[in-house]
Short mmCIF file of C-alpha atoms in Angstrom, two decimals:
data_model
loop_
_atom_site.label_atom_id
_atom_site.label_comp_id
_atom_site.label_asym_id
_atom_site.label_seq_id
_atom_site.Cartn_x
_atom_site.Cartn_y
_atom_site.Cartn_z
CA UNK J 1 -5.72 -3.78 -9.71
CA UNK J 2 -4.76 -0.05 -10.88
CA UNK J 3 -7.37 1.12 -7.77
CA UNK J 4 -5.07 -0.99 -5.31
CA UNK J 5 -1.96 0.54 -6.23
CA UNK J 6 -2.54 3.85 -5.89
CA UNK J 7 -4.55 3.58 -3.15
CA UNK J 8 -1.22 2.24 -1.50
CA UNK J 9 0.81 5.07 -3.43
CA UNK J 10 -1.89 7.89 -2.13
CA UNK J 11 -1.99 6.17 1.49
CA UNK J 12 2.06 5.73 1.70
CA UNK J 13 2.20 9.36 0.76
CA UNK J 14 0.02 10.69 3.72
CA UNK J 15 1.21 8.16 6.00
CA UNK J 16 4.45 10.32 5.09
CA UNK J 17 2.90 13.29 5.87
CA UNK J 18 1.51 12.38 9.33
CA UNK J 19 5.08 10.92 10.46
CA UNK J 20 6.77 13.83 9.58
CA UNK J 21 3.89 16.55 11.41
CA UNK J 22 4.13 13.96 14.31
CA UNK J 23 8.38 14.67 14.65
CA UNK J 24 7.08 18.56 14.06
CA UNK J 25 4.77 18.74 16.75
CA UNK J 26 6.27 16.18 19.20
CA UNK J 27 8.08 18.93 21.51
CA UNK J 28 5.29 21.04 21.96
CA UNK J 29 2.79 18.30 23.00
CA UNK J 30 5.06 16.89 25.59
CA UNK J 31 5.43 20.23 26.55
CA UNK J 32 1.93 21.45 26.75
CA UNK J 33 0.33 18.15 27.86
CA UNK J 34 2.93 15.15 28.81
CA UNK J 35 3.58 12.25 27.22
CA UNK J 36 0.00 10.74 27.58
CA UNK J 37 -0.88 13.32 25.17
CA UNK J 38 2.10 12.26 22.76
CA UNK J 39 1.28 9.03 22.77
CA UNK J 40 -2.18 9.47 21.82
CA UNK J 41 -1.43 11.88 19.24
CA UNK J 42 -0.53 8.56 17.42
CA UNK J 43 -3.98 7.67 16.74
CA UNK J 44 -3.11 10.42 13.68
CA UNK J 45 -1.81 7.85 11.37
CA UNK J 46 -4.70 4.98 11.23
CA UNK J 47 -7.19 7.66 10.97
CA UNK J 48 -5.93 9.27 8.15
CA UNK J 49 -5.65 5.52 6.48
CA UNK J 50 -9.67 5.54 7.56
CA UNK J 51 -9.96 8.39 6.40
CA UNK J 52 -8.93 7.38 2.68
CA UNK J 53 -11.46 5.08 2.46
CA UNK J 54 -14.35 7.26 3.05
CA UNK J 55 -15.72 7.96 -0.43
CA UNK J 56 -16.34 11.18 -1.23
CA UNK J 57 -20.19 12.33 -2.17
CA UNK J 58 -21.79 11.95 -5.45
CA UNK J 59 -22.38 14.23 -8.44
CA UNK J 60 -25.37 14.21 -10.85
CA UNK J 61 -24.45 12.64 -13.85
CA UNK J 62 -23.54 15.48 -16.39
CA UNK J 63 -25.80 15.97 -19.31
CA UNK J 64 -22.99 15.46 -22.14
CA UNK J 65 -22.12 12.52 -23.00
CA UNK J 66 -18.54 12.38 -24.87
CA UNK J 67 -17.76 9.66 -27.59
CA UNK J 68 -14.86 7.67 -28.12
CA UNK J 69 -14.90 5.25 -30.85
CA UNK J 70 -12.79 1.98 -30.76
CA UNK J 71 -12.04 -0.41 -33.80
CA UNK J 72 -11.15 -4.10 -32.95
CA UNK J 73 -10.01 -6.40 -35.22
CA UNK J 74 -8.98 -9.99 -34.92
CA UNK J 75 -5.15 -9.67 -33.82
CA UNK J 76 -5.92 -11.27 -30.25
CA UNK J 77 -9.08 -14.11 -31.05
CA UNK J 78 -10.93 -15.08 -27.50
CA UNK J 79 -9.01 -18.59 -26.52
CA UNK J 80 -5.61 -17.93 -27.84
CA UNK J 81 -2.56 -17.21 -26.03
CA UNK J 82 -1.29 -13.69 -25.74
CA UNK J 83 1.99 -12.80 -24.30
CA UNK J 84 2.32 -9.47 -22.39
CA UNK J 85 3.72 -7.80 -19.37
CA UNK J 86 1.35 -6.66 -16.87
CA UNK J 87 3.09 -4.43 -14.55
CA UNK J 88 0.68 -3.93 -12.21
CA UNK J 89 0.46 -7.53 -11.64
CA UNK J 90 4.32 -7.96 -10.97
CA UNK J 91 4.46 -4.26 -8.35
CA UNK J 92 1.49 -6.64 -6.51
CA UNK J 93 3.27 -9.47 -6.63
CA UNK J 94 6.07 -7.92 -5.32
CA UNK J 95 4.00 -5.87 -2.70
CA UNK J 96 2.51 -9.13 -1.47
CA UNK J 97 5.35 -11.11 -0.87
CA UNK J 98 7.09 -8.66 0.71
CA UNK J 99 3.99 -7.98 3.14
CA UNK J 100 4.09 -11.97 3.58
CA UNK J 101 7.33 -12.01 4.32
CA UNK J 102 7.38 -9.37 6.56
CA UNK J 103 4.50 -10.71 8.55
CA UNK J 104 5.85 -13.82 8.61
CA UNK J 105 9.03 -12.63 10.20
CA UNK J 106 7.01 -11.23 13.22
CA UNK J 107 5.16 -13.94 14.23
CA UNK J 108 8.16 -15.92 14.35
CA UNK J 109 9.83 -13.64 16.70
CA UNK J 110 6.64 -13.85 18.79
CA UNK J 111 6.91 -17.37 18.74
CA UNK J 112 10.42 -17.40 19.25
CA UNK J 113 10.04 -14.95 22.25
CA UNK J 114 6.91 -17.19 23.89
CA UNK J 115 9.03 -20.47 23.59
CA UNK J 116 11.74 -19.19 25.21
CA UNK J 117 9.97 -18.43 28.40
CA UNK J 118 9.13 -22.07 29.20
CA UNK J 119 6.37 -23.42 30.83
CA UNK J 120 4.42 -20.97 32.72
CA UNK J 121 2.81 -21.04 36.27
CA UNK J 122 -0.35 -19.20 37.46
CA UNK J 123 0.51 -16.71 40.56
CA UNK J 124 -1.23 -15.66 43.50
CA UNK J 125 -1.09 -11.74 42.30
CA UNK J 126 -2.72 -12.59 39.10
CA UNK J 127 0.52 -12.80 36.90
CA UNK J 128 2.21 -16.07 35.62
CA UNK J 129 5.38 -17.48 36.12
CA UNK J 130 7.91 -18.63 33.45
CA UNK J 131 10.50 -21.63 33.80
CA UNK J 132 13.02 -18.91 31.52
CA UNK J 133 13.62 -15.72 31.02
CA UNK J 134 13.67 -14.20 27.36
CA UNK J 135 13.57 -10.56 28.57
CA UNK J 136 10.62 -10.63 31.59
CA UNK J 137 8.67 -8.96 33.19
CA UNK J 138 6.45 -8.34 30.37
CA UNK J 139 2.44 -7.96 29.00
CA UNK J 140 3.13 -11.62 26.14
CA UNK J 141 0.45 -11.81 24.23
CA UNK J 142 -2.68 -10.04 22.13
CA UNK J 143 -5.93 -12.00 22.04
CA UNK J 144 -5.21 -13.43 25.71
CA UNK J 145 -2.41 -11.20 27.27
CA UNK J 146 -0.77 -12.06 30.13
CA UNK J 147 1.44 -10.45 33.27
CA UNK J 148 4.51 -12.81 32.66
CA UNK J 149 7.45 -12.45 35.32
CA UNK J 150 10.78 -14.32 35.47
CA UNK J 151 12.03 -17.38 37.48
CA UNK J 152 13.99 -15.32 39.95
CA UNK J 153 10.96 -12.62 40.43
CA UNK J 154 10.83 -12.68 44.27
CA UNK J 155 14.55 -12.75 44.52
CA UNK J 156 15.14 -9.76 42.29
CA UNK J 157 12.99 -7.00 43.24
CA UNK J 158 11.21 -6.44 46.66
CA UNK J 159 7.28 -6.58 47.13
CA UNK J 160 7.31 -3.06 46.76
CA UNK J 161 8.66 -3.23 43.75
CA UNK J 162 7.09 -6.13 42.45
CA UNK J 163 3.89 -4.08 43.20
CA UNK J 164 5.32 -1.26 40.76
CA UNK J 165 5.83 -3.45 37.39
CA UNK J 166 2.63 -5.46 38.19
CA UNK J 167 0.65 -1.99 37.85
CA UNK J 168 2.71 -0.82 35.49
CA UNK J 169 1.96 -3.76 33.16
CA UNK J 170 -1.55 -3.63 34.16
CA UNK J 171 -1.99 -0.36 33.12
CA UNK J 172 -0.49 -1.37 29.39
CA UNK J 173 -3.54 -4.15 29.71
CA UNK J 174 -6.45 -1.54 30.36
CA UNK J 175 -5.08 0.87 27.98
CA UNK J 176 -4.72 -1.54 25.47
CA UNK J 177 -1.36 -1.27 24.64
CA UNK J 178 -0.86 -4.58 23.25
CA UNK J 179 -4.34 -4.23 20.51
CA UNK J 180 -2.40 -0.76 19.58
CA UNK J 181 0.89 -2.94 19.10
CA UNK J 182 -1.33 -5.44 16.75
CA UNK J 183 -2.07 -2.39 14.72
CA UNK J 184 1.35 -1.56 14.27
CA UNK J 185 2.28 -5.04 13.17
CA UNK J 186 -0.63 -4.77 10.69
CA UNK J 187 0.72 -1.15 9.34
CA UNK J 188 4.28 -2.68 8.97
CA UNK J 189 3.37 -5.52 7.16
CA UNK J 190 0.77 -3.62 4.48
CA UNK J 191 3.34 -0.83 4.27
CA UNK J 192 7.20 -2.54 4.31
CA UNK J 193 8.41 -0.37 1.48
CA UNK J 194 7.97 2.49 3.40
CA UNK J 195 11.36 4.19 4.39
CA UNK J 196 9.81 6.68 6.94
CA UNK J 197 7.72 3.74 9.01
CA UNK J 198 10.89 1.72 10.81
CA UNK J 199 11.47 5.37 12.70
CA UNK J 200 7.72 5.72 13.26
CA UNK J 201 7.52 2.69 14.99
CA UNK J 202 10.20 3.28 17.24
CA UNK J 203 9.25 6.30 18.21
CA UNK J 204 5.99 4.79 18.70
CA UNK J 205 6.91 1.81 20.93
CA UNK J 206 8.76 4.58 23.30
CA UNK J 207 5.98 7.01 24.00
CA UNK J 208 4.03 3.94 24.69
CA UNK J 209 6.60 3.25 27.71
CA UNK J 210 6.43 6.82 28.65
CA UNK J 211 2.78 7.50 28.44
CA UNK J 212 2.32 4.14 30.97
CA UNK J 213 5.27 5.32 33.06
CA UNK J 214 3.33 8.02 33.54
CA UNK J 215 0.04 6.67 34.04
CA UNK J 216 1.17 4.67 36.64
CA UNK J 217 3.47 7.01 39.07
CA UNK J 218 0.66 9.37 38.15
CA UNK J 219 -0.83 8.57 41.61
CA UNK J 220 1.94 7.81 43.68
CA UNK J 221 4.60 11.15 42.62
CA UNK J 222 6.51 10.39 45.84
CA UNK J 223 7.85 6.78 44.06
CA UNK J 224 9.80 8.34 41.26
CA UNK J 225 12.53 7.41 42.85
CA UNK J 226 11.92 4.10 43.68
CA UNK J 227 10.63 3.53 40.16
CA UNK J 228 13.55 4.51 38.69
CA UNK J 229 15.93 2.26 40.72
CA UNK J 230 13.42 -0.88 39.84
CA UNK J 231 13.43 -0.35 36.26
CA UNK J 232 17.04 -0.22 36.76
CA UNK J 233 16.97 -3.65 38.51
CA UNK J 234 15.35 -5.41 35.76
CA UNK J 235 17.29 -7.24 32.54
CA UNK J 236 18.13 -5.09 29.62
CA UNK J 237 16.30 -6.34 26.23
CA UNK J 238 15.80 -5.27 23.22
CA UNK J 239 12.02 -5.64 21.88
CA UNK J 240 12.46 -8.32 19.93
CA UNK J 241 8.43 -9.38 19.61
CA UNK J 242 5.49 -7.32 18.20
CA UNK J 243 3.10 -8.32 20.85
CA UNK J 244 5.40 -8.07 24.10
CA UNK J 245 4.70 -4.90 26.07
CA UNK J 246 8.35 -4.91 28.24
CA UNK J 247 9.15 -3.73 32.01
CA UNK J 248 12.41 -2.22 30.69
CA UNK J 249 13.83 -2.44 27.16
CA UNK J 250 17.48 -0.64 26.46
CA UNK J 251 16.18 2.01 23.63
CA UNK J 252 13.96 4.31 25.50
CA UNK J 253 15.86 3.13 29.38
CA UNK J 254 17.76 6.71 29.30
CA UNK J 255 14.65 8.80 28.66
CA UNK J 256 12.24 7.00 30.92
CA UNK J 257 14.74 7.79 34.05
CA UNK J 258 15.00 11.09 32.80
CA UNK J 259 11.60 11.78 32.81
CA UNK J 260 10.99 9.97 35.94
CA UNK J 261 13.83 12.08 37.66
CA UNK J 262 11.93 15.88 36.56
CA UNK J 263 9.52 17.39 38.59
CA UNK J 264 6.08 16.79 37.46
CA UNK J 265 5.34 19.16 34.87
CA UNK J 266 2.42 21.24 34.48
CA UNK J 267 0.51 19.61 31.95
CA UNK J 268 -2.83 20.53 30.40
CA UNK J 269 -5.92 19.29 31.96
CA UNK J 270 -7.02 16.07 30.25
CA UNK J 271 -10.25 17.59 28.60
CA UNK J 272 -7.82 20.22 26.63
CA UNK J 273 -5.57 17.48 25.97
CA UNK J 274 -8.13 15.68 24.38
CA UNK J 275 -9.10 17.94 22.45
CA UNK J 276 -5.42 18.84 21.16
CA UNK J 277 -5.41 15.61 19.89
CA UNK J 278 -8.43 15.02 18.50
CA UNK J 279 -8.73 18.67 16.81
CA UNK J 280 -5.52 17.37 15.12
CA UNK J 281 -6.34 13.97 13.98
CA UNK J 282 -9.78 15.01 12.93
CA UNK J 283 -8.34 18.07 11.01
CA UNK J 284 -6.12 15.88 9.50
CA UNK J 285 -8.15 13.08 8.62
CA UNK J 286 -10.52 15.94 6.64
CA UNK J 287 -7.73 17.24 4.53
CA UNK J 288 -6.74 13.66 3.45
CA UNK J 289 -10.30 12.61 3.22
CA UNK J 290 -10.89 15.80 0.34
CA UNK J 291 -7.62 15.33 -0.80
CA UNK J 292 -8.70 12.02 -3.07
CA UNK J 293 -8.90 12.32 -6.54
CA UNK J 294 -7.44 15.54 -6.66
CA UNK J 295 -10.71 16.61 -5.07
CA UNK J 296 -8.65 20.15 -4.04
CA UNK J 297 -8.26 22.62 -6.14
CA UNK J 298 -5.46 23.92 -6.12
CA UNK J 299 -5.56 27.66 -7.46
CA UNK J 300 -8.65 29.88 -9.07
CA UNK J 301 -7.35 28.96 -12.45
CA UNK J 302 -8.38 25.23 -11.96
CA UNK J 303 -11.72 26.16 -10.51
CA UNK J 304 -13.43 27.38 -13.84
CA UNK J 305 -11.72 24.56 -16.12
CA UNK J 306 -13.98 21.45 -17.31
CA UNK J 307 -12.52 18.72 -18.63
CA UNK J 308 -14.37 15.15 -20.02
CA UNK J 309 -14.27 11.50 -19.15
CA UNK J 310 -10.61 10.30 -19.94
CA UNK J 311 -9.80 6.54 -20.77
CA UNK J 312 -5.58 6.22 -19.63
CA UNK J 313 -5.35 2.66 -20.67
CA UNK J 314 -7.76 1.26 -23.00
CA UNK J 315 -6.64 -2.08 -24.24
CA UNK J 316 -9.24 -3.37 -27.24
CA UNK J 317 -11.32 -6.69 -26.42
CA UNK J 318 -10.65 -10.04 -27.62
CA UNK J 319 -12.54 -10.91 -30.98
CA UNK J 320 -14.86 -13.97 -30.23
CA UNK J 321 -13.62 -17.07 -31.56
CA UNK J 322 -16.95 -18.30 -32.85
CA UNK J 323 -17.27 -14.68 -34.10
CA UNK J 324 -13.98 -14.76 -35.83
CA UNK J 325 -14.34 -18.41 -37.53
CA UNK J 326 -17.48 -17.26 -38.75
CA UNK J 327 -16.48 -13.59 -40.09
CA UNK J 328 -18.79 -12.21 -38.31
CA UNK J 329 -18.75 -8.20 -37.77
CA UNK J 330 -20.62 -5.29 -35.86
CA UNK J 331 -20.58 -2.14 -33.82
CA UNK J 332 -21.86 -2.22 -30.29
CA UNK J 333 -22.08 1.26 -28.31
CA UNK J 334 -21.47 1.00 -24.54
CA UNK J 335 -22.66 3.75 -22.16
CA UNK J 336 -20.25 3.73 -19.45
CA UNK J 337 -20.96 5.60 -15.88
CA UNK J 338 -17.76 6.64 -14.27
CA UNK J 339 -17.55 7.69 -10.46
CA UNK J 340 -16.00 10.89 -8.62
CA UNK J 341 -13.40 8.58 -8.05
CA UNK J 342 -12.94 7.22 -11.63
CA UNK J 343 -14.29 3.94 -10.90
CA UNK J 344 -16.71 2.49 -13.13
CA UNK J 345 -20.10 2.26 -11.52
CA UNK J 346 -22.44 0.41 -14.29
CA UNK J 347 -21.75 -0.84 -18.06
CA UNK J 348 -24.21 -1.29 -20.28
CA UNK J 349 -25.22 -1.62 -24.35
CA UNK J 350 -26.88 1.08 -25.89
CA UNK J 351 -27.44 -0.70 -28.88
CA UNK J 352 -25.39 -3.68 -30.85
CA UNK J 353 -25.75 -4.03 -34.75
CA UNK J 354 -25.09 -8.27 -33.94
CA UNK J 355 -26.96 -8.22 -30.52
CA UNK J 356 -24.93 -11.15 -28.63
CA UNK J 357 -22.79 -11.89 -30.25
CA UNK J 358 -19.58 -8.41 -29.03
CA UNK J 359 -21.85 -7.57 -26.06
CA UNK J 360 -20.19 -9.58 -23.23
CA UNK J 361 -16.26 -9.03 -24.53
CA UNK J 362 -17.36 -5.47 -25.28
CA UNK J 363 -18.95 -5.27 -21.40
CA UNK J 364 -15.75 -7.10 -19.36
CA UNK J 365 -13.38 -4.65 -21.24
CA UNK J 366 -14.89 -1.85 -20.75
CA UNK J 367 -14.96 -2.12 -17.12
CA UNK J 368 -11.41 -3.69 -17.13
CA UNK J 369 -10.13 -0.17 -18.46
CA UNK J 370 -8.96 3.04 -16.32
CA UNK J 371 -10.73 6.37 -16.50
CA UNK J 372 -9.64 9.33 -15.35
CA UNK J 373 -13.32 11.33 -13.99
CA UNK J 374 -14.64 14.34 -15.33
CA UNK J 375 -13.91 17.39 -13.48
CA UNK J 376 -16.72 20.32 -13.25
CA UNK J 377 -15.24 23.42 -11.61
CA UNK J 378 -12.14 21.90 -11.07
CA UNK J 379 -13.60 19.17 -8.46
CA UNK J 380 -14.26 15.49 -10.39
CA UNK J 381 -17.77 14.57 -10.59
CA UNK J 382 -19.73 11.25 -11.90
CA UNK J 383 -20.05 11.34 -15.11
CA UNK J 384 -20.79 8.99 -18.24
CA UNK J 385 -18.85 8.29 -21.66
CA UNK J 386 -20.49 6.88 -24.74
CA UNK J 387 -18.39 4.41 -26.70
CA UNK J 388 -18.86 2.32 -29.82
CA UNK J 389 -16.51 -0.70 -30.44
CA UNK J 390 -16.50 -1.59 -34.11
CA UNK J 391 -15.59 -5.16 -34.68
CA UNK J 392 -13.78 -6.05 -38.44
CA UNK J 393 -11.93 -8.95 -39.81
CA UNK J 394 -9.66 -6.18 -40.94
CA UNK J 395 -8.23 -2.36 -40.78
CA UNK J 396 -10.31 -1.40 -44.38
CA UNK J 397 -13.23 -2.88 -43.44
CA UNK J 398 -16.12 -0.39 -42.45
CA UNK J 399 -18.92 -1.29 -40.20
CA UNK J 400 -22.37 1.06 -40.43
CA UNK J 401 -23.52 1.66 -36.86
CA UNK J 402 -27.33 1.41 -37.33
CA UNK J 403 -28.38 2.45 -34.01
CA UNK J 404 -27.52 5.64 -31.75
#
């Protein structure tokens, strides 16, 4: 539970991170390498999520073994009620319903967007044909996508044209524009608290039009202009689906023709724009990736400290109701292995003074608890933590531990 919440907290933090170097570095990769380059550069964000869940390697279990001693006594009895307020349960609830929701609310508007196109007719070019027109031309769809056009296609826009947004939404299908658009829906939904992500997308969705834009007048420079004027032809939407790759769509309309209308720009060769991109996701990625657990240190100070096995929440087990109604007592001493990443890795009893009767309580609460690892050198390591649970019918009541 604990583990999924911060993993969200430590993911929505970097996912900050690589929106706001993304804005930073924006200008000087469309400058250097054009807006293909941009637009990959957004391959940044879902690796450093990867990236996260990459454990980190293994330490050695350290030789000492710290003790800390727990007393239980028969406030909460296995079987009976208890009321208390998990928080962690209610920020999960809260997280999943608004993920739900938020998910929800997209595939509607897909739907919304698919049934108001109509019935659909196969074409001769390989495209289909819709009875209406919800904001067409367009790539609908992400398992099966498909070139959809409007009912007055051939009326609108010459064959020259027509040739123009068919490649042009072609090129969105081999790139796989609309899988990248899935991923976005995905990243929305798992991450709808996030105040930075509405912008990201955005931004996202219109490098997408500009990197295909240029992808497809790449080979043909002398249609600019005729580009420009067809894109100009077409009905003015707002995306209103997650899966619908548009011809023209009024947010990024201004800086497509504006891009169209410059000279071609001296880009960097695609081999050097590759590895732009990739130098920066993978460097990236690595920082987040040793960032977990606090696995950085930060100064020379930290690097020589040690510190032990810490338990932040530690609630005591239940006292066994057959245990209980018979007054039954005893000590039983977990050993408890704890790894790098403060996530317990086995539980088992060293020794129990009333074998069978504590061990299984004493086993599920142990590993229900949150440890912090041990750090060696100022890095956390694996590690293991020693701890008896002494169960008494009351707070006097002393317990010999007969083994060790």
């Amino acid at each position: 539970m604990n583990e999924l919440l911060d993993g969200l907290w430590q993911a929505s933090l970097w996912l900050a991170v690589g929106v706001i170097l993304l804005a930073t570095v924006r200008p000087l990769l469309l400058r250097l390498g054009g807006a293909g380059v941009v637009y990959r550069s957004w391959w940044l964000l879902p690796l450093l999520l990867a990236a996260l869940l990459l454990p980190l390697p293994q330490v050695a279990l350290l030789q000492h073994v710290p003790t800390l001693p727990l007393k239980v006594v028969p406030e909460a009895v296995e079987g009976l009620p208890t009321a208390s307020l998990q928080w962690p349960w209610v920020l999960l609830l809260v997280w999943t319903l608004g993920a739900g929701l938020c998910l929800l609310r997209h595939l509607r508007a897909q739907r919304r967007f698919e049934r108001g196109m109509g019935g659909l007719r196969a074409r001769a070019d390989g495209s289909w044909q819709a009875s209406g027109d919800p904001g067409l031309p367009a790539l609908v769809g992400l398992w099966r996508p498909r070139i959809v056009v409007g009912p007055d296609f051939d009326q609108q826009f010459t064959a020259q044209e027509q040739r123009l947004i068919l490649q042009h939404e072609r090129s969105h299908r081999r790139n796989g524009d609309h899988w990248a658009n899935g991923v976005l829906l995905l990243m929305r939904a798992v991450f709808w608290f996030h105040p930075l992500l509405p912008w990201a997308a955005r931004r996202f969705l219109r490098d997408q039009e500009l990197a295909c834009d240029a992808r497809t007048i790449a080979p043909q420079p002398a249609l600019r202009g005729l580009y420009a004027s067809t894109l100009l032809k077409a009905q003015l939407v707002h995306p209103v689906a997650p899966a619908v790759c548009h011809w023209r769509s009024q947010p990024v309309l201004k800086e497509r023709i504006a891009m169209l209308q410059q000279s071609k720009r001296k880009a960097l060769p695609w081999v050097s724009g590759q590895v732009l991109v990739v130098g920066l996701c993978l460097g990236m990625g690595a920082v987040a990736w040793a960032s977990q657990s606090g696995a950085m240190a930060i100064g020379p100070a930290v690097a020589v400290m040690d510190r032990e096995i810490r338990v932040d929440k530690m609630p005591p087990p239940s006292y066994p109701k057959s245990a209980f109604e018979q007054s039954e007592t005893g000590v039983v001493v977990l050993r408890v292995d704890v790894d790098a990443q403060g996530a317990v890795s086995e539980v088992r009893v060293v020794s129990a003074t009333n074998p069978g009767v504590f061990d299984a309580v004493s086993i599920a609460a142990a590993r229900s608890w949150t440890y912090r690892p041990a750090l060696k050198n100022g890095k956390p390591v694996a590690g293991a933590v020693r701890i008896p649970i002494t169960f008494a019918m009351d707070e006097s009541d002393e317990v010999t531990e007969t083994a060790r």
